[in-house]
Short mmCIF file of C-alpha atoms and ligand atoms in Angstrom, two decimals:
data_model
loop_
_atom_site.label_atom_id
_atom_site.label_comp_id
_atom_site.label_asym_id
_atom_site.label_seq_id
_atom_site.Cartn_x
_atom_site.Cartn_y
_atom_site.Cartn_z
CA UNK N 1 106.04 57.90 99.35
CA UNK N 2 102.44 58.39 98.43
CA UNK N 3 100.55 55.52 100.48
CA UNK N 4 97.34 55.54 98.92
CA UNK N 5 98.54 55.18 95.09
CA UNK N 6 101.39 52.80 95.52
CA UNK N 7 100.61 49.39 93.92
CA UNK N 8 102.61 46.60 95.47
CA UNK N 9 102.52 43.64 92.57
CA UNK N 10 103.31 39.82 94.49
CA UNK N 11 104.23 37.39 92.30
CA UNK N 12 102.61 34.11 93.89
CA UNK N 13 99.28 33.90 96.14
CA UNK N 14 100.62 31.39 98.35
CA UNK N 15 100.40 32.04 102.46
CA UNK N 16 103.51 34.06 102.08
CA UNK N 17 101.83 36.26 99.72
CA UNK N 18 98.42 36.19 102.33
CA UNK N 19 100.55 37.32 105.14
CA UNK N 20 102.60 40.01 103.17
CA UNK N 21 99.53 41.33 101.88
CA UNK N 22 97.60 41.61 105.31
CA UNK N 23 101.04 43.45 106.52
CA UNK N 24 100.52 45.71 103.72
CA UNK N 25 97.00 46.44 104.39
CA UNK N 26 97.59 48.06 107.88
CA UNK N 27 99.27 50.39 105.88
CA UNK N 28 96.46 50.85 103.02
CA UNK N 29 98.99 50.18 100.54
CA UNK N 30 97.13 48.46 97.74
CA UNK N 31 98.35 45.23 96.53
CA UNK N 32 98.21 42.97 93.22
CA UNK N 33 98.79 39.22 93.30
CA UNK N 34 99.64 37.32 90.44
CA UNK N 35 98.76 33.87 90.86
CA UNK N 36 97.47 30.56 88.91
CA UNK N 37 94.46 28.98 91.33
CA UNK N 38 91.39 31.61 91.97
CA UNK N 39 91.06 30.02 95.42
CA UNK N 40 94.92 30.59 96.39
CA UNK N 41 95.75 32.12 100.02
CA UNK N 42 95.99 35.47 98.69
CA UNK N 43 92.91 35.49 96.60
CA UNK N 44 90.92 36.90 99.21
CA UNK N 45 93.21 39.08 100.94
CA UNK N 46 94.60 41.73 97.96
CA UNK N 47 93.53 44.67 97.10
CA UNK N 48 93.82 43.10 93.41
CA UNK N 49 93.77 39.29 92.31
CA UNK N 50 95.12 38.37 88.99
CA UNK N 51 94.48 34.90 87.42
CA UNK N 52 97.30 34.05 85.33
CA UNK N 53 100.70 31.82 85.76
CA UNK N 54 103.75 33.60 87.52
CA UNK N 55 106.08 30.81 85.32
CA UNK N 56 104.42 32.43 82.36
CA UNK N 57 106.21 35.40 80.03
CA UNK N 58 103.10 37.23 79.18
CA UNK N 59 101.33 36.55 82.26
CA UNK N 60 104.13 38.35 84.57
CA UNK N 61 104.84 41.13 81.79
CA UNK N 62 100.85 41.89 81.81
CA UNK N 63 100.99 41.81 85.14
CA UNK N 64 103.93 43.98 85.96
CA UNK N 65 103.02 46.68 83.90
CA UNK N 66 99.93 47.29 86.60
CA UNK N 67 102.02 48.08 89.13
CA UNK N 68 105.01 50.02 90.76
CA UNK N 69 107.13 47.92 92.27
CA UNK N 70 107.16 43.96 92.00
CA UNK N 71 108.12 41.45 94.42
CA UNK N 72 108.00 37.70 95.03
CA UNK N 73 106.92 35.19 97.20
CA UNK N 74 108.00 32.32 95.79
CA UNK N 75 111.30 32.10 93.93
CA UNK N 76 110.23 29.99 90.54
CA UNK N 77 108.85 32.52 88.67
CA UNK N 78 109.21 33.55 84.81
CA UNK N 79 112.77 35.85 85.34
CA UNK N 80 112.91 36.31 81.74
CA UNK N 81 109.89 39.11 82.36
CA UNK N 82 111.53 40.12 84.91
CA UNK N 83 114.63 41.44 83.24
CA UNK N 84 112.42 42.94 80.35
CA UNK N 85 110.38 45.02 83.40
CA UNK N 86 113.74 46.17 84.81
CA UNK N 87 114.97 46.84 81.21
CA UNK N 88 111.13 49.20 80.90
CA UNK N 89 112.46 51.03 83.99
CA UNK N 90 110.48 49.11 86.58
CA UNK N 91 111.25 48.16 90.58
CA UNK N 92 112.06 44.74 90.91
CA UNK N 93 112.81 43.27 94.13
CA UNK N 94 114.66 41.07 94.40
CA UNK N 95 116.40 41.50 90.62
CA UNK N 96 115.77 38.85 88.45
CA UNK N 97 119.67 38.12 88.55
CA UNK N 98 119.80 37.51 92.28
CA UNK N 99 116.77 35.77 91.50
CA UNK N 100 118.15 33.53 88.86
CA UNK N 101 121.55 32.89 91.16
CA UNK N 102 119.04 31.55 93.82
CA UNK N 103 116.83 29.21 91.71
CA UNK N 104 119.76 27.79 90.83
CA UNK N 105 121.41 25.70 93.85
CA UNK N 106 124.62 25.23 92.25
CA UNK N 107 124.80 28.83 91.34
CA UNK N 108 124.20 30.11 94.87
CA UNK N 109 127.08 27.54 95.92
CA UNK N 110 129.68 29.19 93.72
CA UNK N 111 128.59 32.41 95.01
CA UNK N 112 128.89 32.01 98.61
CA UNK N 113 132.23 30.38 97.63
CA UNK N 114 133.63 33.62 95.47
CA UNK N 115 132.28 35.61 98.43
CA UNK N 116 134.52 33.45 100.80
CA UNK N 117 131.37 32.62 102.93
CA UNK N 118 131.14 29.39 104.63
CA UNK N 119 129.33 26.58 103.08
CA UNK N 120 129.87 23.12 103.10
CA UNK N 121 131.96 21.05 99.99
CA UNK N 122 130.43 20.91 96.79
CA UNK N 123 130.79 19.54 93.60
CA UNK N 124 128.36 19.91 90.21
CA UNK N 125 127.53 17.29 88.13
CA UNK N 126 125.64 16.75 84.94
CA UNK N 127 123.17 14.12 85.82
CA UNK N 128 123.05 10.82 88.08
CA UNK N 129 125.11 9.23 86.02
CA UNK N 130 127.96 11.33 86.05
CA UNK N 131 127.86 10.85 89.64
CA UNK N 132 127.89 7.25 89.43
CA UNK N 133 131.15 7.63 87.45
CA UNK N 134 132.39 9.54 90.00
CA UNK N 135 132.01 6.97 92.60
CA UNK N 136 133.12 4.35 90.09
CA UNK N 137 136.13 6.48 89.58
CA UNK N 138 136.60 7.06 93.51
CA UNK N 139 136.19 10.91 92.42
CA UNK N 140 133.31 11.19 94.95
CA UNK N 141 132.82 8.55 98.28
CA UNK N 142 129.70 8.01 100.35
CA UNK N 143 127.91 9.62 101.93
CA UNK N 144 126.69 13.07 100.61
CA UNK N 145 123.94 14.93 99.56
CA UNK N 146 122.51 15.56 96.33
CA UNK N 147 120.51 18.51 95.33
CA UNK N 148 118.98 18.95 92.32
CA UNK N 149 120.26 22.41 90.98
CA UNK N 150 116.35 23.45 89.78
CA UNK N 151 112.94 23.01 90.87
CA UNK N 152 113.33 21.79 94.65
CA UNK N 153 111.76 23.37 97.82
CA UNK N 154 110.88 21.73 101.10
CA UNK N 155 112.98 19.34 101.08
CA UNK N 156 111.66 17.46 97.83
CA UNK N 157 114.76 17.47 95.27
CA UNK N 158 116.75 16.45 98.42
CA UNK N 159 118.36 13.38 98.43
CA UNK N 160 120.91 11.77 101.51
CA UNK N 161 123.35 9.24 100.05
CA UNK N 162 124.02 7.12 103.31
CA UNK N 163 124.98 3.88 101.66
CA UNK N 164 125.44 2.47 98.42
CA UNK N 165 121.39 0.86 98.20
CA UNK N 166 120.50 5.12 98.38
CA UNK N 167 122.28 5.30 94.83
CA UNK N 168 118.97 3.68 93.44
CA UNK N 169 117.05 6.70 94.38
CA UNK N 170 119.35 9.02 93.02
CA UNK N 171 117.53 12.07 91.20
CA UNK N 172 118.11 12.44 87.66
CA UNK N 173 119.39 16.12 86.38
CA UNK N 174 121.55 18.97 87.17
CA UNK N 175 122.94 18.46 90.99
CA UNK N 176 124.69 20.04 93.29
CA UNK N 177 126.58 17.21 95.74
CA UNK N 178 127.30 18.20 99.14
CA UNK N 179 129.34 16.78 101.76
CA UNK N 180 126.95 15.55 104.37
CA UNK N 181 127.41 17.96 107.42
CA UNK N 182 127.35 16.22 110.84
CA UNK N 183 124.32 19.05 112.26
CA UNK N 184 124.52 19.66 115.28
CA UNK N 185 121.53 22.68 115.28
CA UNK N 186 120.15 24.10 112.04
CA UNK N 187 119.31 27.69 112.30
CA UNK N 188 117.61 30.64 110.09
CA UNK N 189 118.38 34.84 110.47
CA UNK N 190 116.15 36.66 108.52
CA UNK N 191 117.57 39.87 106.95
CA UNK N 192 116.59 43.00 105.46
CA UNK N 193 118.20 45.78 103.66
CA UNK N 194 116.94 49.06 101.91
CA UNK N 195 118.23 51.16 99.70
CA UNK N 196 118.91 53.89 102.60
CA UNK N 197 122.11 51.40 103.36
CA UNK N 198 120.30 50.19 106.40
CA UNK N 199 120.48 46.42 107.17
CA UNK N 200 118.78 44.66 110.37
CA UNK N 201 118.11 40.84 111.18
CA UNK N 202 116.45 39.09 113.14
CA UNK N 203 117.27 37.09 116.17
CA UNK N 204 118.58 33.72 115.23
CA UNK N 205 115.79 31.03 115.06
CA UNK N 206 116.30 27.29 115.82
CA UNK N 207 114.66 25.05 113.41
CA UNK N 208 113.99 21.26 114.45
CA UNK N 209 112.95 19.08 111.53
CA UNK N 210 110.33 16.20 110.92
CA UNK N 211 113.01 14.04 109.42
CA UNK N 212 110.04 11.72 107.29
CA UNK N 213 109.33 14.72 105.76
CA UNK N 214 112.39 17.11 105.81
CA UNK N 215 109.77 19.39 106.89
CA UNK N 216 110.60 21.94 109.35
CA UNK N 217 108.02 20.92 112.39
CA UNK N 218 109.05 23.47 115.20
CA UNK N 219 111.20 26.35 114.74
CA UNK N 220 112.03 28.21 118.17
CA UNK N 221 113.41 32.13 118.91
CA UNK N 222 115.35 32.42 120.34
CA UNK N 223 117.50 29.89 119.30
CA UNK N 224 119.79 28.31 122.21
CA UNK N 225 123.61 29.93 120.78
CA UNK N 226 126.24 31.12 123.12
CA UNK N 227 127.02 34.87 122.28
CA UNK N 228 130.29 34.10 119.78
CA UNK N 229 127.46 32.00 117.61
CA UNK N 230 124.68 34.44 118.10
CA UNK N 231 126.85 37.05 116.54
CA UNK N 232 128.76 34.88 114.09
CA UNK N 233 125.01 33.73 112.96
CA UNK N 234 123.85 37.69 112.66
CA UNK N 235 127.03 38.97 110.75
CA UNK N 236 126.95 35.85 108.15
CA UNK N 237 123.66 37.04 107.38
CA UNK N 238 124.19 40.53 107.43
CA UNK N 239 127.45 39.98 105.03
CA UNK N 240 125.44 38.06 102.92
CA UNK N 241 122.61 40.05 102.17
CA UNK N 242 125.28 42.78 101.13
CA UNK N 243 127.42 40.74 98.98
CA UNK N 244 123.77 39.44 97.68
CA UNK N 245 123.02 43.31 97.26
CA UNK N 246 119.72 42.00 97.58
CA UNK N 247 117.07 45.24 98.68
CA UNK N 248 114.09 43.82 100.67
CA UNK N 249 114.52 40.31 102.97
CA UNK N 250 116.33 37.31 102.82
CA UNK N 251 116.62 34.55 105.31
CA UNK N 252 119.21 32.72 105.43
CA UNK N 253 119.58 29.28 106.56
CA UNK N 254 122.68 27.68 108.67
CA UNK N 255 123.93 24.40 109.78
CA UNK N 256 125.61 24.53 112.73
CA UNK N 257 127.98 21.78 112.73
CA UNK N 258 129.42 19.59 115.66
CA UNK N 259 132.93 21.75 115.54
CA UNK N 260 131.17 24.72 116.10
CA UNK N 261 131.10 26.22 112.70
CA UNK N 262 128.39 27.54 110.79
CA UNK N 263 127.49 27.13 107.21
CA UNK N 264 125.56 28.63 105.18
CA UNK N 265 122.68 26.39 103.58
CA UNK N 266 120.94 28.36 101.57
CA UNK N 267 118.36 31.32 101.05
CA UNK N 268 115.47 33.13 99.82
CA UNK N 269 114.79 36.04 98.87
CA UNK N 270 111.24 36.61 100.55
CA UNK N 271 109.44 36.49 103.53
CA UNK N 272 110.43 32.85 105.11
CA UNK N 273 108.82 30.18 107.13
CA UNK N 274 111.44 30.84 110.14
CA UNK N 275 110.04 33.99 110.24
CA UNK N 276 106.21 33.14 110.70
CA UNK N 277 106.73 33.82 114.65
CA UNK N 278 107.55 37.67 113.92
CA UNK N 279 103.80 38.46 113.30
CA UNK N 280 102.90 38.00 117.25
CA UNK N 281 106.73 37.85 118.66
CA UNK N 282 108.23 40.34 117.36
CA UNK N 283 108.01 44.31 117.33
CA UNK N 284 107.70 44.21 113.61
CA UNK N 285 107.07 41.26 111.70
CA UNK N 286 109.03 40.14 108.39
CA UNK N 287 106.17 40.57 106.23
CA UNK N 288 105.92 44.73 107.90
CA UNK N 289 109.93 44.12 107.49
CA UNK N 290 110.10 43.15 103.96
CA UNK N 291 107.70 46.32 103.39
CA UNK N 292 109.99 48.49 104.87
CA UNK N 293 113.04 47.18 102.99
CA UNK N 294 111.27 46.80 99.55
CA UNK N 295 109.68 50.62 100.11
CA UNK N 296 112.79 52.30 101.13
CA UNK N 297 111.24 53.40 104.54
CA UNK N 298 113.62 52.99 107.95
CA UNK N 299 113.32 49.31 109.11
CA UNK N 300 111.97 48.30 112.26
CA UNK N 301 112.60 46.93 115.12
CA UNK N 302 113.62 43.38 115.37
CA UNK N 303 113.55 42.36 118.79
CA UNK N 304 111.50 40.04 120.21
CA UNK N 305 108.88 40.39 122.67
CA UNK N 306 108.60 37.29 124.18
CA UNK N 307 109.95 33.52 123.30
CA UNK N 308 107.88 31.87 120.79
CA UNK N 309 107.79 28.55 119.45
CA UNK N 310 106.38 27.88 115.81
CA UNK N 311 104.50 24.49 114.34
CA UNK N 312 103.49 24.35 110.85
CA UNK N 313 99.88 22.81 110.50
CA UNK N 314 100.39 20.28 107.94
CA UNK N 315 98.01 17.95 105.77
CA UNK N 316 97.97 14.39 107.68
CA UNK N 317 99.85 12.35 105.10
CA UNK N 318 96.74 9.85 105.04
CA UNK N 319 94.67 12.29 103.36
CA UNK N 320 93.73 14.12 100.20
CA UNK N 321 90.74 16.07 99.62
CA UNK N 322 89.18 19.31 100.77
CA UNK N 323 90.23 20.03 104.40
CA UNK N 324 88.88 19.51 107.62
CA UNK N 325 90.86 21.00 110.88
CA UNK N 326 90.43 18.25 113.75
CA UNK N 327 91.22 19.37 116.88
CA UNK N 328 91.28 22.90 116.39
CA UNK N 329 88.60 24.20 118.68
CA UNK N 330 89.91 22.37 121.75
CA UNK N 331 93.79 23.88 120.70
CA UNK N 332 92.03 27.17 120.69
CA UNK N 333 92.26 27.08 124.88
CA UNK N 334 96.04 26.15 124.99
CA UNK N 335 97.24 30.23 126.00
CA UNK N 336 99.41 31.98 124.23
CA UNK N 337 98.67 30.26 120.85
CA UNK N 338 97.93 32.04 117.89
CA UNK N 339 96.41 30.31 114.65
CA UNK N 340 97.09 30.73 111.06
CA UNK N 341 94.65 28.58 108.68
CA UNK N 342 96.32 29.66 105.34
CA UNK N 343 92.62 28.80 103.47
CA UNK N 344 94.08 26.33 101.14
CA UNK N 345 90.90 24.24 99.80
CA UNK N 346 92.53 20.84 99.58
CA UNK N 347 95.09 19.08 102.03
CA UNK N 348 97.87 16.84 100.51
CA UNK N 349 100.07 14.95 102.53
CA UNK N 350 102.70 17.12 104.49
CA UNK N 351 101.28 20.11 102.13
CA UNK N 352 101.63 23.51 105.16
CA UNK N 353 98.52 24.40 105.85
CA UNK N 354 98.63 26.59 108.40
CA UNK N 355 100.91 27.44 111.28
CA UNK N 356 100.23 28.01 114.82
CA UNK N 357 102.79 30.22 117.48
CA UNK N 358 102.92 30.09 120.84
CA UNK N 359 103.85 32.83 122.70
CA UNK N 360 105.41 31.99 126.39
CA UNK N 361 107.13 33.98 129.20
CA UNK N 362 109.48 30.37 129.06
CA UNK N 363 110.50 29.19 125.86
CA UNK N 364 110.25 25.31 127.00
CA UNK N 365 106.45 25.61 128.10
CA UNK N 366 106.09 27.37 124.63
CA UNK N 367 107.65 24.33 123.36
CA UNK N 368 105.10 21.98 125.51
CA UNK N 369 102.55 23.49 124.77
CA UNK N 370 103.42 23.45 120.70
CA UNK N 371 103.76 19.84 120.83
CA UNK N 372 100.55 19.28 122.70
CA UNK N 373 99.23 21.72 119.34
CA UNK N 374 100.95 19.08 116.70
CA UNK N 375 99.82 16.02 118.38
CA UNK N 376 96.16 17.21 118.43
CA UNK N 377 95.61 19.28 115.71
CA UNK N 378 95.25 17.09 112.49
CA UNK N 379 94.28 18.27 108.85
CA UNK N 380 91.70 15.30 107.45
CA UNK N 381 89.39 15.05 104.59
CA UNK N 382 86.30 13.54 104.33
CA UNK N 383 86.36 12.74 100.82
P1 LIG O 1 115.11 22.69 100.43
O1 LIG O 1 115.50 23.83 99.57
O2 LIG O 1 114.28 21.70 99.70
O3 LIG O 1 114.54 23.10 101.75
P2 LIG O 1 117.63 22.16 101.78
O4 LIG O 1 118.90 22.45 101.10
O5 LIG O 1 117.22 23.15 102.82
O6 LIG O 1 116.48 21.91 100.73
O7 LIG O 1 117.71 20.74 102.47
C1 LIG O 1 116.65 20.21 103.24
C2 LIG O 1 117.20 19.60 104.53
O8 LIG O 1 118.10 18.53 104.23
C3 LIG O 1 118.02 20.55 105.38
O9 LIG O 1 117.23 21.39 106.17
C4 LIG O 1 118.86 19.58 106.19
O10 LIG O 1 118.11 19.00 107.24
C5 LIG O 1 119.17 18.49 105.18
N1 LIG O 1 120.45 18.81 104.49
C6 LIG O 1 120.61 19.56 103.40
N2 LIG O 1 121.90 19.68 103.04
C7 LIG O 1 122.60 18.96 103.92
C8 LIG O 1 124.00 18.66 104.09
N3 LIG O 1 124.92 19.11 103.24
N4 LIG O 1 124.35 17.89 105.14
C9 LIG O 1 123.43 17.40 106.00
N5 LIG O 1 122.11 17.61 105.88
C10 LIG O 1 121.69 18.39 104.87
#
């Protein structure tokens, strides 16, 4: 592997792409990022920015053609590109068809299913209103979960059917209906094969969510599983990166549910917000990881050095404008914690931008000390 002429091309300049690119550049690998807003994350950070739209044809073709092997950081991207790259002989990872499978909720559903791993009930419908006939028709009963098969992430496309005054707020389109799982923990192992047939994951990761915003707001490693769980959690992700035969990372989230079983949620096929904690925790991060595994190269290490606790930095929901990080100086003396201010001009509300970890000896003063981070650290405008 020649590291001073490899091109690396990210499609996406979000923080994901920042992060995987500042991984890279420890190596000196040089690295192109495709991505619609000049001022994006990544803008600053590759070797190469490229203004153009990753949902675009010609954009991505253009783009792809500049550089050896192409990757993602975010999964809605133009796969029709893709496939015509791959067809011109050129290293895609992931492949546009695991790619297409994952943008598509109801797709990765039936997979998991013909792969006999463990996911909740499911059912597909059309639109809302065959799922209103379905209740009509006692097909389907309250509650459950509707997903909308395209165009979701963070928990927008999400919708929990409690009682029958939710069905107003049903989503219209394509959905994937779940059972509603009775969660007892929800949890995240990141994975990572290469080519080399080597696959390694990550300690499992405990996620605990904002539930205004279905936001993850502190995600902690390790997560608090007996041993049977720990290694149930590892193997479902290690099984289902190899059924995926996906080449590069994948985290995949898990509901552990109050019997003790877990289910698979969902993945993606990129560097992951459970695995933010890597970067200081960790003897190799995800992003170094998901280097590794997209390179070919022997994986690293995954254990962790210490317990870590993880808060996303996210835009007060009050404001909208260009941002303004209250708080952040007099965070900066809390030890242990280690600050991520993704650069994103303008804060929206909820919109991640940043994260902080704490690093702890004891994973409950990590934890204290993270919520002492959330409560004072707040992302304003003046506008
Ligand atoms: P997104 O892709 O937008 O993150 P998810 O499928 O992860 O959507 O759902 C967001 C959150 O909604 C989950 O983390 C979980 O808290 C809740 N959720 C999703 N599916 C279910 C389910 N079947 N039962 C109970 N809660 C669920």
């Amino acid at each position: 592997m020649d590291f001073n002429n490899f091109k690396l091309g990210i499609l996406g300049g979000g923080q994901l792409g920042k992060m995987l690119c500042q991984a890279a550049s420890k190596w000196n690998l040089n690295t192109s990022v495709l991505d619609p807003s000049y001022e994006c994350p990544s803008a600053f950070v590759a070797t190469n920015f490229y203004h153009g739209d990753f949902n675009n044809y010609d954009d991505v073709y253009k783009f792809g053609n500049n550089v050896d092997l192409l990757t993602i950081e975010i999964e809605h991207v133009n796969t029709d590109a893709l496939f015509k790259l791959t067809e011109l002989g050129l290293d895609v990872r992931p492949t546009p068809q695991i790619l297409s499978l994952i943008k598509d909720k109801g797709e990765q559903k039936k997979f998991y299913k013909s792969k006999k791993l463990p996911t909740c009930d499911f059912e597909i419908y059309k639109d809302k209103n065959e799922i209103l006939k379905a209740i009509e028709l006692k097909k389907l009963g309250l509650p459950f979960v509707q997903k909308l098969c395209k165009g979701g992430y963070d928990g927008k496309g999400v919708l929990v059917v409690k009682n029958e005054s939710d069905l107003k707020e049903l989503l219209d389109g394509e959905s994937l209906v779940e059972k509603l799982v009775d969660i007892q923990k929800e949890i995240s192992v990141v994975a990572a094969q290469n080519k080399k047939g080597e696959i390694k994951c990550f300690p499992p990761v405990e996620m605990v969510f904002n539930s205004k915003a279905n936001l993850v707001e502190l995600l902690l490693c390790p997560a608090d599983l007996n041993e049977n769980l720990w290694k149930r959690a590892i193997n479902l992700a290690e099984e289902t990166i190899s059924s995926l035969g996906l080449y590069g990372i994948l985290a995949v989230e898990m509901f552990l549910d109050q019997s003790n079983e877990i289910l698979i949620n969902e993945v993606a096929p990129r560097p992951h917000n459970s695995g933010h904690h890597t970067i200081e925790a960790s003897y190799t991060s995800q992003y170094e990881q998901c280097l590794r595994a997209l390179l070919d190269l022997p994986l690293g290490n995954t254990d962790i050095k210490t317990p870590s606790v993880m808060v996303n930095i996210l835009g007060h929901p009050d404001y909208m404008g260009e941002a303004v990080y209250e708080g952040l100086e007099d965070c900066m003396s809390i030890s242990g914690a280690n600050f991520h201010i993704y650069g994103k001009k303008e804060t929206k509300p909820y919109r991640k931008m940043g994260h902080v970890t704490v690093v702890d000896k004891e994973l409950s003063s990590a934890r204290e000390k993270a919520m002492l981070i959330k409560n004072s650290l707040k992302v304003v405008s003046n506008e």
